[in-house]
Amino acid sequence: MAGYLFRRLIQTALILLGVSFITFVLLYVLPADPVRQIAGRSATAQTVENIRAQLGLDQPMLVQYGRYLGGLVQGDMGRSYLQKTEVATLIAARLPASLLLMAGGIACELLIGLSFGVIAAVYRGRLLDQGLMVTSFVAVSAPQFVIGLLLLYVFAVQLGWFPIGGYGTFAHLVLPAVTLGIMGSGWYSRMMRSSMVEVLRQDYIRTARAKGLGRARVLIRHAIPNAILPIIAMIGIDIGIFMGGMVVVESVFGWPGIGQLAWQAIQRVDIPIIMGVTMVSATAIVLGNLIADLITPLIDPRIKLR
Amino acid sequence: MADVSAVPAAPTGALRRLMRRKLALFGLAIIALVVGGAVFASWIAPYAPEEQLFEGLTLYGEPMPPSGAFLMGTDLLGRDLFSRILYGARTSLIIGVVANGVALVIGTLVGVLAGFVRGWFGAVLMRFTDLMMAFPALLLAICLAAIFQPSLWIVAMVIALVNWVQTARVVYTETTSLAEREFIAAEKTLGASQVRILFKHILPHLIPTLIVWGTLGISVTVLLEATLSFLGVGVQPPTPSWGNIIFENQTYFQAAPWLVFIPGAAILLLALGFNLVGDALRDVLDPTQRGND
């Protein structure tokens, strides 16, 4: 176990190193010039060159990358070109909002997805099952920004139950979290359904029923806990999907998280911020995957880590 | 595992089994409708998609809600939404098919090579795939698209570039498990060359998987294109795309909700169509999945 963990951590570090290198090279070779953005249109060629030298952007690419990496391992992500603030500070200020949104999104997708899955499995083959499964297909096919705008239109504009956008109270969180969670809820309801169908076939369920336990008790005490276990590990893998969804959801609802930060930075070619958010997201993704892999054998002892 | 013959049995009856599924038929109908609309757009569309109609705006310069003259209403510039939706279907389908096709080819190539060649070469390919998995895909796509001043084809390439990874992983898993099967070992013992094994045995067995992933992948691609265009970094106006129609009109959506929800519904339906057909194909083509519903 310790050996496995050690090897995985090394792997994780290598993957992050690769992500940082590829992102850096991409941003370096792309045709956008950040110095032009900083200097403005009216800047003279001399000013532009001064800024370039000041930021170290006149150095060869590998030197620049080496310098960035050197800072990164010490927790220094550099300074934003335009805001003149530490990238780490900017991200730290935005991260709580994003984590809150993510937690809300996960809660929504599990709540909707797992309950739909259980109901569909219990009513397997009936109209309710078919209806729920069609709903799950619609959920995974719906673009997040359309869901977001629809919820906004119905529940904020027309009914006035929730604020139109912004951040602060629980009411602000509801619509963005549901928007973020809906796509995942479609996947979870399908996975939960097939997991439940599998469990309900097992002998121990029949034994429990034969002992005289009621249907509801068998479901709650025996079937659902066993069916949920293999699905829990999936949450770690979701993080990657959420990281992308965040950009869209935060822009629809004006949610002040790292998705918005990244989006604004991309529009202004503020490379240190883009790098920083990419690294934070990639770290979240690989850690999520690692946790998912570590949890799986705890849940199902038949699976061994190698 | 009843069938271990060298070439997979032609999926006889697969089409018939597909046709028996109501949801798959519904999905096919949606796809047929969108393809029809895209192909015959220039005949069906009542107006040119870029034409700013004088009678398309009210006296106060507001867009017109759906009516007999404008089936889906008009947009902020007085253009006929129905015509733009029809031409937008072309954009969605072109990107869906091209981007997904390229992603499928890259993914298959990487997956097969990594799974079949093994050794350090295979290991390097798979580590690279792991690395791509760690990228926040949408963020990467937005970043690339924003900086490139995208055309239709660049958007397609950007999407392909972030979308091949899943296919590569699935194909890799399939290839490694195929390579360990008895009939491949038997072929090797008989002295068959690597190339022969690859083309006569591995690739034909991958076809069902590729059909399924190819179909489901179009839905992912359509959604990604819509998202990029919605953010304003995808297909650029005046070329209509369902995503950029929403992008252009979203500031006004409280007063003119049809400008957001009609294209939104179109995106959802097309993605739904490919998801339904892809899912049914998986059940029909993969015997291990059967009996689960």
Coordinates of C-alpha atoms in Angstrom, one line a residue:
Chain A
M1 CA 0.0 0.0 0.0
A2 CA 2.7 2.5 1.0
G3 CA 4.7 1.5 -2.1
Y4 CA 1.7 1.9 -4.3
L5 CA 0.9 5.3 -2.8
F6 CA 4.5 6.4 -3.2
R7 CA 4.5 5.4 -6.9
R8 CA 1.2 7.1 -7.5
L9 CA 2.4 10.3 -5.9
I10 CA 5.5 10.3 -8.1
Q11 CA 3.3 9.7 -11.2
T12 CA 1.0 12.5 -10.1
A13 CA 4.0 14.9 -9.8
L14 CA 5.2 13.9 -13.3
I15 CA 1.8 14.4 -14.8
L16 CA 1.6 17.9 -13.3
L17 CA 5.1 18.6 -14.6
G18 CA 4.0 17.6 -18.1
V19 CA 0.8 19.6 -17.9
S20 CA 2.8 22.7 -16.8
F21 CA 5.2 22.2 -19.7
I22 CA 2.6 21.7 -22.4
T23 CA 0.5 24.6 -21.2
F24 CA 3.6 26.8 -21.1
V25 CA 4.7 25.8 -24.6
L26 CA 1.2 26.3 -26.0
L27 CA 0.8 29.8 -24.5
Y28 CA 4.3 30.6 -25.7
V29 CA 3.9 29.6 -29.3
L30 CA 0.3 31.0 -29.7
P31 CA 0.0 34.1 -31.8
A32 CA -1.1 36.4 -28.9
D33 CA 1.3 38.9 -27.5
P34 CA 0.7 39.7 -23.9
V35 CA 3.1 42.7 -23.9
R36 CA 0.9 44.4 -26.5
Q37 CA -2.0 44.0 -24.2
I38 CA -0.1 45.4 -21.2
A39 CA 1.4 48.3 -23.1
G40 CA -1.7 49.4 -24.9
R41 CA -2.2 50.5 -28.4
S42 CA -0.4 53.8 -28.2
A43 CA 2.8 52.5 -26.7
T44 CA 6.1 53.1 -28.6
A45 CA 8.3 50.2 -29.7
Q46 CA 10.7 51.2 -27.0
T47 CA 8.1 50.9 -24.2
V48 CA 7.0 47.6 -25.5
E49 CA 10.6 46.3 -25.5
N50 CA 11.2 47.7 -22.0
I51 CA 8.1 45.9 -20.6
R52 CA 9.2 42.7 -22.4
A53 CA 12.6 42.8 -20.8
Q54 CA 11.1 43.7 -17.4
L55 CA 8.9 40.6 -17.5
G56 CA 11.7 38.4 -18.7
L57 CA 9.7 37.7 -21.9
D58 CA 12.7 38.4 -24.1
Q59 CA 14.5 35.3 -22.7
P60 CA 14.4 31.9 -24.6
M61 CA 11.4 29.8 -23.9
L62 CA 13.2 27.1 -21.8
V63 CA 14.8 29.8 -19.6
Q64 CA 11.3 31.3 -19.0
Y65 CA 9.9 27.9 -18.3
G66 CA 12.7 27.0 -15.9
R67 CA 12.2 30.3 -14.0
Y68 CA 8.4 29.6 -13.8
L69 CA 8.9 26.1 -12.6
G70 CA 11.4 27.2 -10.0
G71 CA 8.8 29.6 -8.6
L72 CA 6.0 27.0 -8.8
V73 CA 7.7 24.4 -6.6
Q74 CA 8.1 27.1 -4.0
G75 CA 4.4 28.0 -4.3
D76 CA 5.1 31.2 -6.3
M77 CA 2.9 31.3 -9.4
G78 CA 4.1 34.7 -10.6
R79 CA 2.3 38.0 -10.9
S80 CA -0.6 38.8 -13.1
Y81 CA 0.5 41.0 -16.0
L82 CA -2.4 43.3 -15.8
Q83 CA -3.5 43.3 -12.2
K84 CA 0.0 43.5 -10.8
T85 CA -1.0 41.1 -8.0
E86 CA 0.3 37.7 -7.1
V87 CA -1.5 34.9 -9.0
A88 CA -1.6 32.8 -5.9
T89 CA -3.4 35.6 -4.0
L90 CA -5.9 36.0 -6.9
I91 CA -6.7 32.3 -7.0
A92 CA -6.8 32.0 -3.2
A93 CA -9.4 34.8 -3.1
R94 CA -11.6 33.1 -5.7
L95 CA -11.1 29.5 -4.7
P96 CA -13.6 29.3 -1.8
A97 CA -16.5 30.4 -4.1
S98 CA -15.6 27.8 -6.7
L99 CA -15.2 25.0 -4.0
L100 CA -18.6 26.0 -2.6
L101 CA -20.1 25.8 -6.1
M102 CA -18.5 22.5 -6.7
A103 CA -19.7 21.1 -3.4
G104 CA -23.2 22.3 -4.3
G105 CA -22.9 20.7 -7.8
I106 CA -21.8 17.3 -6.3
A107 CA -24.6 17.4 -3.8
C108 CA -27.2 18.1 -6.5
E109 CA -26.0 15.5 -8.9
L110 CA -25.9 12.8 -6.2
L111 CA -29.2 13.7 -4.7
I112 CA -31.0 13.8 -8.0
G113 CA -29.0 11.0 -9.7
L114 CA -29.0 8.4 -6.9
S115 CA -32.6 8.8 -6.0
F116 CA -33.7 8.6 -9.7
G117 CA -31.5 5.5 -10.1
V118 CA -33.0 3.8 -7.1
I119 CA -36.6 4.5 -8.1
A120 CA -35.9 3.4 -11.7
A121 CA -34.4 0.1 -10.5
V122 CA -37.3 -0.6 -8.1
Y123 CA -39.8 0.1 -10.9
R124 CA -37.7 -1.6 -13.5
G125 CA -39.4 -2.1 -16.9
R126 CA -42.4 0.0 -15.9
L127 CA -43.4 3.4 -17.3
L128 CA -41.8 5.3 -14.4
D129 CA -38.5 3.6 -15.1
Q130 CA -38.6 4.4 -18.8
G131 CA -39.6 8.0 -18.0
L132 CA -36.7 8.5 -15.6
M133 CA -34.2 7.0 -18.0
V134 CA -35.4 9.3 -20.8
T135 CA -35.0 12.2 -18.4
S136 CA -31.5 11.1 -17.7
F137 CA -30.7 11.1 -21.4
V138 CA -32.1 14.6 -21.7
A139 CA -30.0 15.7 -18.7
V140 CA -26.7 14.4 -20.2
S141 CA -27.6 16.0 -23.6
A142 CA -28.4 19.5 -22.3
P143 CA -25.8 22.2 -22.7
Q144 CA -25.0 23.7 -19.3
F145 CA -25.5 27.3 -20.4
V146 CA -29.0 26.5 -21.8
I147 CA -29.9 24.8 -18.5
G148 CA -28.5 27.8 -16.6
L149 CA -30.4 30.4 -18.7
L150 CA -33.6 28.4 -18.5
L151 CA -33.4 28.1 -14.7
L152 CA -32.6 31.8 -14.5
Y153 CA -35.5 32.7 -16.7
V154 CA -38.1 30.6 -14.9
F155 CA -37.0 30.8 -11.3
A156 CA -35.3 34.1 -11.1
V157 CA -36.9 36.3 -13.8
Q158 CA -40.5 34.9 -13.9
L159 CA -41.1 33.6 -10.4
G160 CA -38.6 35.7 -8.5
W161 CA -37.7 32.9 -6.1
F162 CA -34.0 33.2 -6.5
P163 CA -31.6 36.1 -7.2
I164 CA -30.6 36.6 -10.8
G165 CA -26.9 36.3 -10.1
G166 CA -24.2 37.1 -7.6
Y167 CA -22.8 35.4 -4.6
G168 CA -23.3 35.5 -0.8
T169 CA -26.3 33.7 0.5
F170 CA -27.6 30.1 0.1
A171 CA -30.3 31.4 -2.3
H172 CA -27.5 32.5 -4.6
L173 CA -26.0 29.0 -4.7
V174 CA -29.1 27.0 -5.6
L175 CA -29.5 27.7 -9.3
P176 CA -25.7 27.6 -10.2
A177 CA -25.4 24.3 -8.2
V178 CA -28.3 22.7 -9.9
T179 CA -27.0 23.8 -13.3
L180 CA -23.6 22.3 -12.6
G181 CA -25.1 19.1 -11.2
I182 CA -27.7 18.3 -13.8
M183 CA -25.5 16.7 -16.4
G184 CA -23.8 14.5 -13.8
S185 CA -27.2 13.5 -12.3
G186 CA -28.0 11.9 -15.7
W187 CA -24.9 9.7 -15.6
Y188 CA -25.4 8.9 -11.9
S189 CA -29.0 7.9 -12.3
R190 CA -28.0 5.5 -15.1
M191 CA -25.1 4.0 -13.1
M192 CA -27.1 3.8 -10.0
R193 CA -29.9 2.0 -11.8
S194 CA -27.7 -0.7 -13.2
S195 CA -25.9 -1.1 -9.9
M196 CA -29.2 -1.5 -8.1
V197 CA -30.5 -3.9 -10.7
E198 CA -27.3 -6.0 -10.2
V199 CA -27.6 -5.9 -6.4
L200 CA -31.3 -6.7 -6.3
R201 CA -30.5 -10.0 -8.2
Q202 CA -28.2 -11.2 -5.5
D203 CA -29.0 -14.1 -3.2
Y204 CA -28.7 -12.1 0.0
I205 CA -31.5 -9.9 -1.1
R206 CA -33.7 -12.9 -1.7
T207 CA -32.6 -14.3 1.7
A208 CA -33.5 -11.0 3.5
R209 CA -36.9 -11.0 1.8
A210 CA -37.4 -14.7 2.7
K211 CA -36.6 -14.0 6.3
G212 CA -39.6 -11.8 6.3
L213 CA -38.1 -8.3 6.1
G214 CA -40.3 -5.7 4.5
R215 CA -39.5 -4.4 1.0
A216 CA -38.6 -0.9 2.2
R217 CA -36.3 -2.3 4.9
V218 CA -34.5 -4.6 2.5
L219 CA -34.0 -1.6 0.1
I220 CA -32.8 0.8 2.7
R221 CA -30.7 -1.5 4.8
H222 CA -29.3 -4.0 2.2
A223 CA -29.7 -3.0 -1.4
I224 CA -29.0 0.8 -1.5
P225 CA -25.8 0.7 0.7
N226 CA -24.3 -2.0 -1.5
A227 CA -25.4 -0.4 -4.7
I228 CA -24.0 3.0 -3.8
L229 CA -20.5 1.8 -2.9
P230 CA -19.1 1.3 -6.4
I231 CA -20.5 4.6 -7.5
I232 CA -19.0 6.7 -4.8
A233 CA -15.5 6.4 -6.3
M234 CA -16.8 8.1 -9.4
I235 CA -17.0 11.5 -7.6
G236 CA -13.2 11.8 -7.8
I237 CA -13.4 11.4 -11.6
D238 CA -16.1 14.1 -11.9
I239 CA -13.8 16.8 -10.8
G240 CA -12.4 17.2 -14.3
I241 CA -15.8 17.7 -15.8
F242 CA -16.7 20.2 -13.1
M243 CA -13.6 22.2 -13.7
G244 CA -14.8 22.8 -17.2
G245 CA -18.4 23.4 -16.3
M246 CA -17.4 26.0 -13.8
V247 CA -16.3 28.4 -16.5
V248 CA -19.7 28.3 -18.2
V249 CA -21.8 28.3 -15.0
E250 CA -19.8 31.0 -13.4
S251 CA -20.1 33.2 -16.5
V252 CA -23.9 32.6 -16.7
F253 CA -24.6 33.4 -13.1
G254 CA -21.8 35.9 -12.5
W255 CA -20.3 33.7 -9.8
P256 CA -16.9 35.1 -8.6
G257 CA -14.9 31.9 -8.8
I258 CA -11.7 30.7 -10.6
G259 CA -13.7 29.9 -13.7
Q260 CA -14.5 33.6 -14.1
L261 CA -10.9 34.5 -13.3
A262 CA -9.6 32.1 -16.0
W263 CA -12.2 33.4 -18.5
Q264 CA -11.2 37.0 -18.0
A265 CA -7.5 36.1 -18.1
I266 CA -8.0 34.3 -21.4
Q267 CA -9.6 37.3 -23.0
R268 CA -6.8 39.6 -21.9
V269 CA -4.0 37.1 -22.5
D270 CA -2.9 37.3 -18.9
I271 CA -0.7 34.3 -19.1
P272 CA 0.4 33.9 -15.5
I273 CA -3.3 33.6 -14.4
I274 CA -4.1 31.1 -17.2
M275 CA -1.1 29.0 -16.1
G276 CA -2.1 29.2 -12.5
V277 CA -5.7 28.2 -13.0
T278 CA -4.7 25.4 -15.3
M279 CA -2.3 24.1 -12.7
V280 CA -4.8 24.3 -9.9
S281 CA -7.4 22.5 -12.0
A282 CA -5.0 19.8 -13.1
T283 CA -4.0 19.3 -9.5
A284 CA -7.6 18.9 -8.5
I285 CA -8.2 16.5 -11.4
V286 CA -5.2 14.2 -10.6
L287 CA -5.9 14.2 -6.9
G288 CA -9.6 13.4 -7.6
N289 CA -8.5 10.4 -9.7
L290 CA -6.0 9.3 -7.1
I291 CA -8.6 9.4 -4.4
A292 CA -11.0 7.5 -6.6
D293 CA -8.4 4.8 -7.1
L294 CA -7.6 4.6 -3.4
I295 CA -11.2 4.4 -2.3
T296 CA -12.1 1.6 -4.7
P297 CA -10.3 -1.3 -2.9
L298 CA -11.6 -0.1 0.5
I299 CA -15.1 -0.4 -0.9
D300 CA -14.6 -3.7 -2.8
P301 CA -11.9 -5.8 -1.2
R302 CA -11.8 -8.0 -4.3
I303 CA -10.0 -5.2 -6.1
K304 CA -6.3 -5.1 -5.3
L305 CA -4.0 -2.1 -5.9
R306 CA -0.9 -3.0 -7.8
Chain B
M1 CA -17.4 -15.7 -25.2
A2 CA -19.0 -18.0 -27.7
D3 CA -17.6 -16.3 -30.8
V4 CA -13.8 -16.4 -31.1
S5 CA -13.6 -16.7 -34.9
A6 CA -11.0 -14.6 -36.6
V7 CA -13.3 -12.1 -38.0
P8 CA -16.2 -10.9 -35.9
A9 CA -19.5 -12.2 -37.1
A10 CA -21.2 -9.5 -39.2
P11 CA -23.7 -7.9 -36.9
T12 CA -26.5 -9.7 -38.6
G13 CA -29.7 -8.5 -37.2
A14 CA -28.0 -5.6 -35.4
L15 CA -29.9 -3.1 -37.5
R16 CA -33.1 -5.0 -37.0
R17 CA -32.6 -5.0 -33.2
L18 CA -31.8 -1.3 -33.4
M19 CA -35.0 -0.6 -35.2
R20 CA -37.0 -2.4 -32.5
R21 CA -36.0 0.2 -29.9
K22 CA -38.4 3.1 -29.8
L23 CA -35.9 5.5 -28.2
A24 CA -33.3 4.7 -30.9
L25 CA -35.9 5.3 -33.6
F26 CA -36.7 8.6 -32.0
G27 CA -33.0 9.5 -31.9
L28 CA -32.7 8.6 -35.6
A29 CA -35.7 10.7 -36.4
I30 CA -34.1 13.7 -34.7
I31 CA -30.8 13.2 -36.6
A32 CA -32.7 12.7 -39.9
L33 CA -34.6 15.9 -39.3
V34 CA -31.5 18.0 -38.5
V35 CA -29.6 16.5 -41.4
G36 CA -32.5 17.2 -43.7
G37 CA -32.7 20.7 -42.5
A38 CA -29.0 21.3 -43.0
V39 CA -28.8 19.7 -46.5
F40 CA -31.9 21.5 -47.8
A41 CA -31.4 24.7 -45.8
S42 CA -31.2 26.8 -49.0
W43 CA -34.5 25.5 -50.2
I44 CA -36.4 25.4 -46.9
A45 CA -35.2 28.7 -45.4
P46 CA -37.7 31.5 -46.1
Y47 CA -35.0 34.2 -45.9
A48 CA -31.2 34.4 -46.3
P49 CA -29.7 33.8 -42.9
E50 CA -27.7 37.0 -42.9
E51 CA -30.4 39.3 -44.3
Q52 CA -31.4 42.0 -41.9
L53 CA -35.1 42.4 -42.7
F54 CA -36.8 45.8 -42.4
E55 CA -40.1 44.1 -41.4
G56 CA -38.1 41.8 -39.0
L57 CA -38.1 44.5 -36.3
T58 CA -40.9 46.3 -34.6
L59 CA -41.4 50.0 -34.9
Y60 CA -39.3 50.4 -31.7
G61 CA -36.5 48.2 -33.2
E62 CA -37.3 45.2 -31.1
P63 CA -37.1 41.6 -32.3
M64 CA -40.4 39.9 -33.3
P65 CA -41.8 36.9 -31.4
P66 CA -42.6 33.7 -33.4
S67 CA -45.5 34.3 -35.8
G68 CA -46.9 33.2 -39.1
A69 CA -44.5 35.4 -41.0
F70 CA -41.5 34.5 -38.9
L71 CA -41.9 30.9 -37.6
M72 CA -39.4 31.3 -34.8
G73 CA -39.4 35.0 -34.6
T74 CA -36.5 37.4 -35.5
D75 CA -33.3 38.3 -33.7
L76 CA -31.9 41.6 -32.5
L77 CA -30.8 42.6 -36.0
G78 CA -34.1 41.6 -37.6
R79 CA -32.9 38.4 -39.1
D80 CA -35.2 35.4 -39.5
L81 CA -34.4 33.0 -36.7
F82 CA -35.8 29.9 -38.5
S83 CA -33.5 30.5 -41.4
R84 CA -30.5 31.0 -39.1
I85 CA -31.4 27.8 -37.2
L86 CA -31.5 25.8 -40.5
Y87 CA -28.1 27.1 -41.6
G88 CA -26.8 26.7 -38.0
A89 CA -27.6 23.0 -38.3
R90 CA -24.9 22.8 -41.0
T91 CA -22.3 24.3 -38.7
S92 CA -23.2 21.9 -35.9
L93 CA -23.2 18.8 -38.1
I94 CA -20.0 19.8 -40.0
I95 CA -18.1 20.3 -36.7
G96 CA -19.7 17.3 -35.1
V97 CA -18.7 15.0 -37.9
V98 CA -15.3 16.5 -38.7
A99 CA -14.1 17.1 -35.2
N100 CA -15.3 13.8 -33.9
G101 CA -13.9 12.0 -37.0
V102 CA -10.5 13.4 -36.4
A103 CA -10.7 12.7 -32.7
L104 CA -11.7 9.1 -33.4
V105 CA -8.8 8.6 -35.8
I106 CA -6.2 10.0 -33.4
G107 CA -7.7 8.1 -30.5
T108 CA -7.8 4.8 -32.4
L109 CA -4.3 5.2 -33.6
V110 CA -2.9 6.0 -30.2
G111 CA -5.0 3.3 -28.5
V112 CA -4.1 0.6 -30.9
L113 CA -0.5 1.4 -31.1
A114 CA -0.1 1.7 -27.3
G115 CA -2.1 -1.6 -26.8
F116 CA -0.5 -3.6 -29.6
V117 CA 3.1 -2.4 -29.7
R118 CA 3.6 -2.2 -25.9
G119 CA 7.1 -1.8 -24.8
W120 CA 8.5 1.7 -24.1
F121 CA 6.7 3.1 -27.1
G122 CA 3.3 2.0 -25.8
A123 CA 4.2 3.1 -22.3
V124 CA 5.1 6.6 -23.6
L125 CA 1.8 6.9 -25.5
M126 CA -0.3 5.9 -22.6
R127 CA 1.6 8.2 -20.2
F128 CA 0.9 11.0 -22.7
T129 CA -2.8 10.0 -22.7
D130 CA -2.8 10.1 -18.8
L131 CA -1.3 13.6 -19.1
M132 CA -4.0 14.7 -21.4
M133 CA -6.6 13.3 -19.0
A134 CA -5.3 15.7 -16.3
F135 CA -5.9 18.7 -18.5
P136 CA -9.1 20.7 -17.8
A137 CA -10.4 20.0 -21.3
L138 CA -12.9 22.8 -21.7
L139 CA -10.4 25.3 -20.3
L140 CA -7.8 24.2 -22.8
A141 CA -10.3 24.4 -25.6
I142 CA -11.4 27.9 -24.6
C143 CA -7.9 29.0 -24.3
L144 CA -6.8 27.7 -27.7
A145 CA -10.0 28.9 -29.5
A146 CA -9.8 32.4 -27.9
I147 CA -6.2 33.0 -28.9
F148 CA -6.6 31.6 -32.5
Q149 CA -9.4 33.9 -33.8
P150 CA -11.3 30.8 -34.8
S151 CA -12.7 29.8 -38.1
L152 CA -15.0 26.8 -38.5
W153 CA -12.1 24.4 -39.2
I154 CA -10.0 25.7 -36.3
V155 CA -12.9 25.2 -33.9
A156 CA -13.2 21.6 -35.2
M157 CA -9.5 21.0 -34.8
V158 CA -9.5 22.4 -31.2
I159 CA -12.4 20.2 -30.3
A160 CA -10.7 17.1 -31.9
L161 CA -7.5 18.0 -30.0
V162 CA -9.1 17.8 -26.6
N163 CA -11.6 14.9 -27.4
W164 CA -9.4 12.0 -28.6
V165 CA -8.3 11.0 -25.2
Q166 CA -11.4 9.0 -24.1
T167 CA -11.4 7.0 -27.4
A168 CA -7.7 6.3 -27.0
R169 CA -8.3 4.9 -23.5
V170 CA -11.2 2.7 -24.5
V171 CA -9.4 1.4 -27.6
Y172 CA -6.3 0.7 -25.6
T173 CA -8.2 -1.4 -23.1
E174 CA -9.9 -3.3 -25.9
T175 CA -6.7 -3.9 -27.8
T176 CA -4.8 -5.2 -24.8
S177 CA -7.5 -7.6 -23.9
L178 CA -7.8 -8.8 -27.5
A179 CA -4.1 -9.2 -27.8
E180 CA -4.2 -11.7 -24.9
R181 CA -7.0 -13.9 -26.3
E182 CA -6.3 -17.4 -27.5
F183 CA -7.0 -16.9 -31.2
I184 CA -4.4 -14.1 -31.4
A185 CA -1.8 -16.3 -29.6
A186 CA -2.7 -19.1 -32.0
E187 CA -2.2 -16.8 -35.0
K188 CA 1.2 -15.9 -33.6
T189 CA 2.2 -19.5 -33.1
L190 CA 1.2 -20.1 -36.8
G191 CA 3.6 -17.4 -37.7
A192 CA 1.3 -14.6 -38.7
S193 CA 3.0 -11.3 -39.0
Q194 CA 2.3 -8.4 -36.6
V195 CA 0.8 -6.4 -39.4
R196 CA -1.5 -9.2 -40.4
I197 CA -2.7 -9.7 -36.9
L198 CA -3.3 -6.0 -36.5
F199 CA -5.3 -5.6 -39.7
K200 CA -7.1 -9.0 -39.9
H201 CA -7.8 -9.5 -36.2
I202 CA -7.4 -6.5 -34.0
L203 CA -9.0 -3.7 -36.1
P204 CA -12.1 -5.7 -37.2
H205 CA -12.9 -6.5 -33.6
L206 CA -12.6 -2.9 -32.7
I207 CA -15.3 -1.8 -35.2
P208 CA -18.3 -2.1 -32.9
T209 CA -16.6 -0.1 -30.2
L210 CA -15.6 2.5 -32.7
I211 CA -19.2 2.8 -34.0
V212 CA -20.6 3.2 -30.5
W213 CA -17.9 5.8 -29.5
G214 CA -18.1 7.6 -32.8
T215 CA -21.9 8.1 -32.3
L216 CA -21.7 9.1 -28.7
G217 CA -18.7 11.3 -29.4
I218 CA -20.7 13.4 -31.9
S219 CA -23.0 14.4 -29.1
V220 CA -20.1 15.5 -27.0
T221 CA -18.6 17.5 -29.9
V222 CA -21.9 19.2 -30.7
L223 CA -22.2 20.3 -27.0
L224 CA -18.6 21.5 -26.9
E225 CA -19.0 23.6 -30.1
A226 CA -22.1 25.1 -28.7
T227 CA -20.4 26.0 -25.5
L228 CA -17.4 27.6 -27.2
S229 CA -19.7 29.5 -29.5
F230 CA -21.8 30.6 -26.6
L231 CA -18.7 32.0 -24.9
G232 CA -17.9 33.9 -28.1
V233 CA -14.7 31.9 -28.9
G234 CA -16.3 29.3 -31.2
V235 CA -17.7 29.8 -34.7
Q236 CA -17.7 33.6 -35.4
P237 CA -20.8 35.5 -36.5
P238 CA -22.2 36.2 -39.1
T239 CA -21.8 32.4 -39.8
P240 CA -24.8 31.1 -37.8
S241 CA -24.2 28.4 -35.2
W242 CA -26.7 27.5 -32.6
G243 CA -24.2 28.4 -29.9
N244 CA -23.4 31.8 -31.3
I245 CA -27.0 32.7 -31.9
I246 CA -27.4 32.5 -28.1
F247 CA -24.2 34.4 -27.6
E248 CA -25.4 37.2 -29.8
N249 CA -28.8 37.5 -28.2
Q250 CA -28.3 36.6 -24.5
T251 CA -28.2 40.2 -23.2
Y252 CA -31.8 40.6 -24.4
F253 CA -33.0 37.2 -23.4
Q254 CA -35.4 38.3 -20.7
A255 CA -37.4 40.3 -23.2
A256 CA -37.0 37.8 -26.1
P257 CA -36.6 34.4 -24.5
W258 CA -37.2 32.6 -27.9
L259 CA -33.8 33.8 -29.1
V260 CA -32.1 31.7 -26.4
F261 CA -34.5 28.8 -26.0
I262 CA -35.1 27.8 -29.6
P263 CA -31.5 27.4 -30.4
G264 CA -30.9 25.9 -27.0
A265 CA -33.6 23.3 -27.7
A266 CA -32.0 22.6 -31.1
I267 CA -28.6 21.8 -29.4
L268 CA -30.3 19.6 -26.8
L269 CA -32.3 17.7 -29.4
L270 CA -29.3 17.0 -31.6
A271 CA -27.1 15.9 -28.7
L272 CA -30.0 13.8 -27.4
G273 CA -30.4 12.1 -30.8
F274 CA -26.8 11.0 -31.0
N275 CA -26.8 9.9 -27.4
L276 CA -30.0 7.8 -27.8
V277 CA -28.7 6.1 -31.0
G278 CA -25.2 5.6 -29.5
D279 CA -26.6 4.0 -26.4
A280 CA -28.9 1.7 -28.3
L281 CA -25.9 0.8 -30.6
R282 CA -23.9 -0.2 -27.6
D283 CA -26.6 -2.5 -26.4
V284 CA -27.1 -4.0 -29.8
L285 CA -23.4 -4.4 -30.7
D286 CA -22.1 -5.5 -27.4
P287 CA -23.4 -8.8 -26.2
T288 CA -22.2 -8.3 -22.7
Q289 CA -24.4 -5.3 -22.2
R290 CA -27.5 -7.2 -23.2
G291 CA -30.1 -8.2 -20.6
N292 CA -29.3 -5.2 -18.5
D293 CA -32.6 -3.5 -19.3

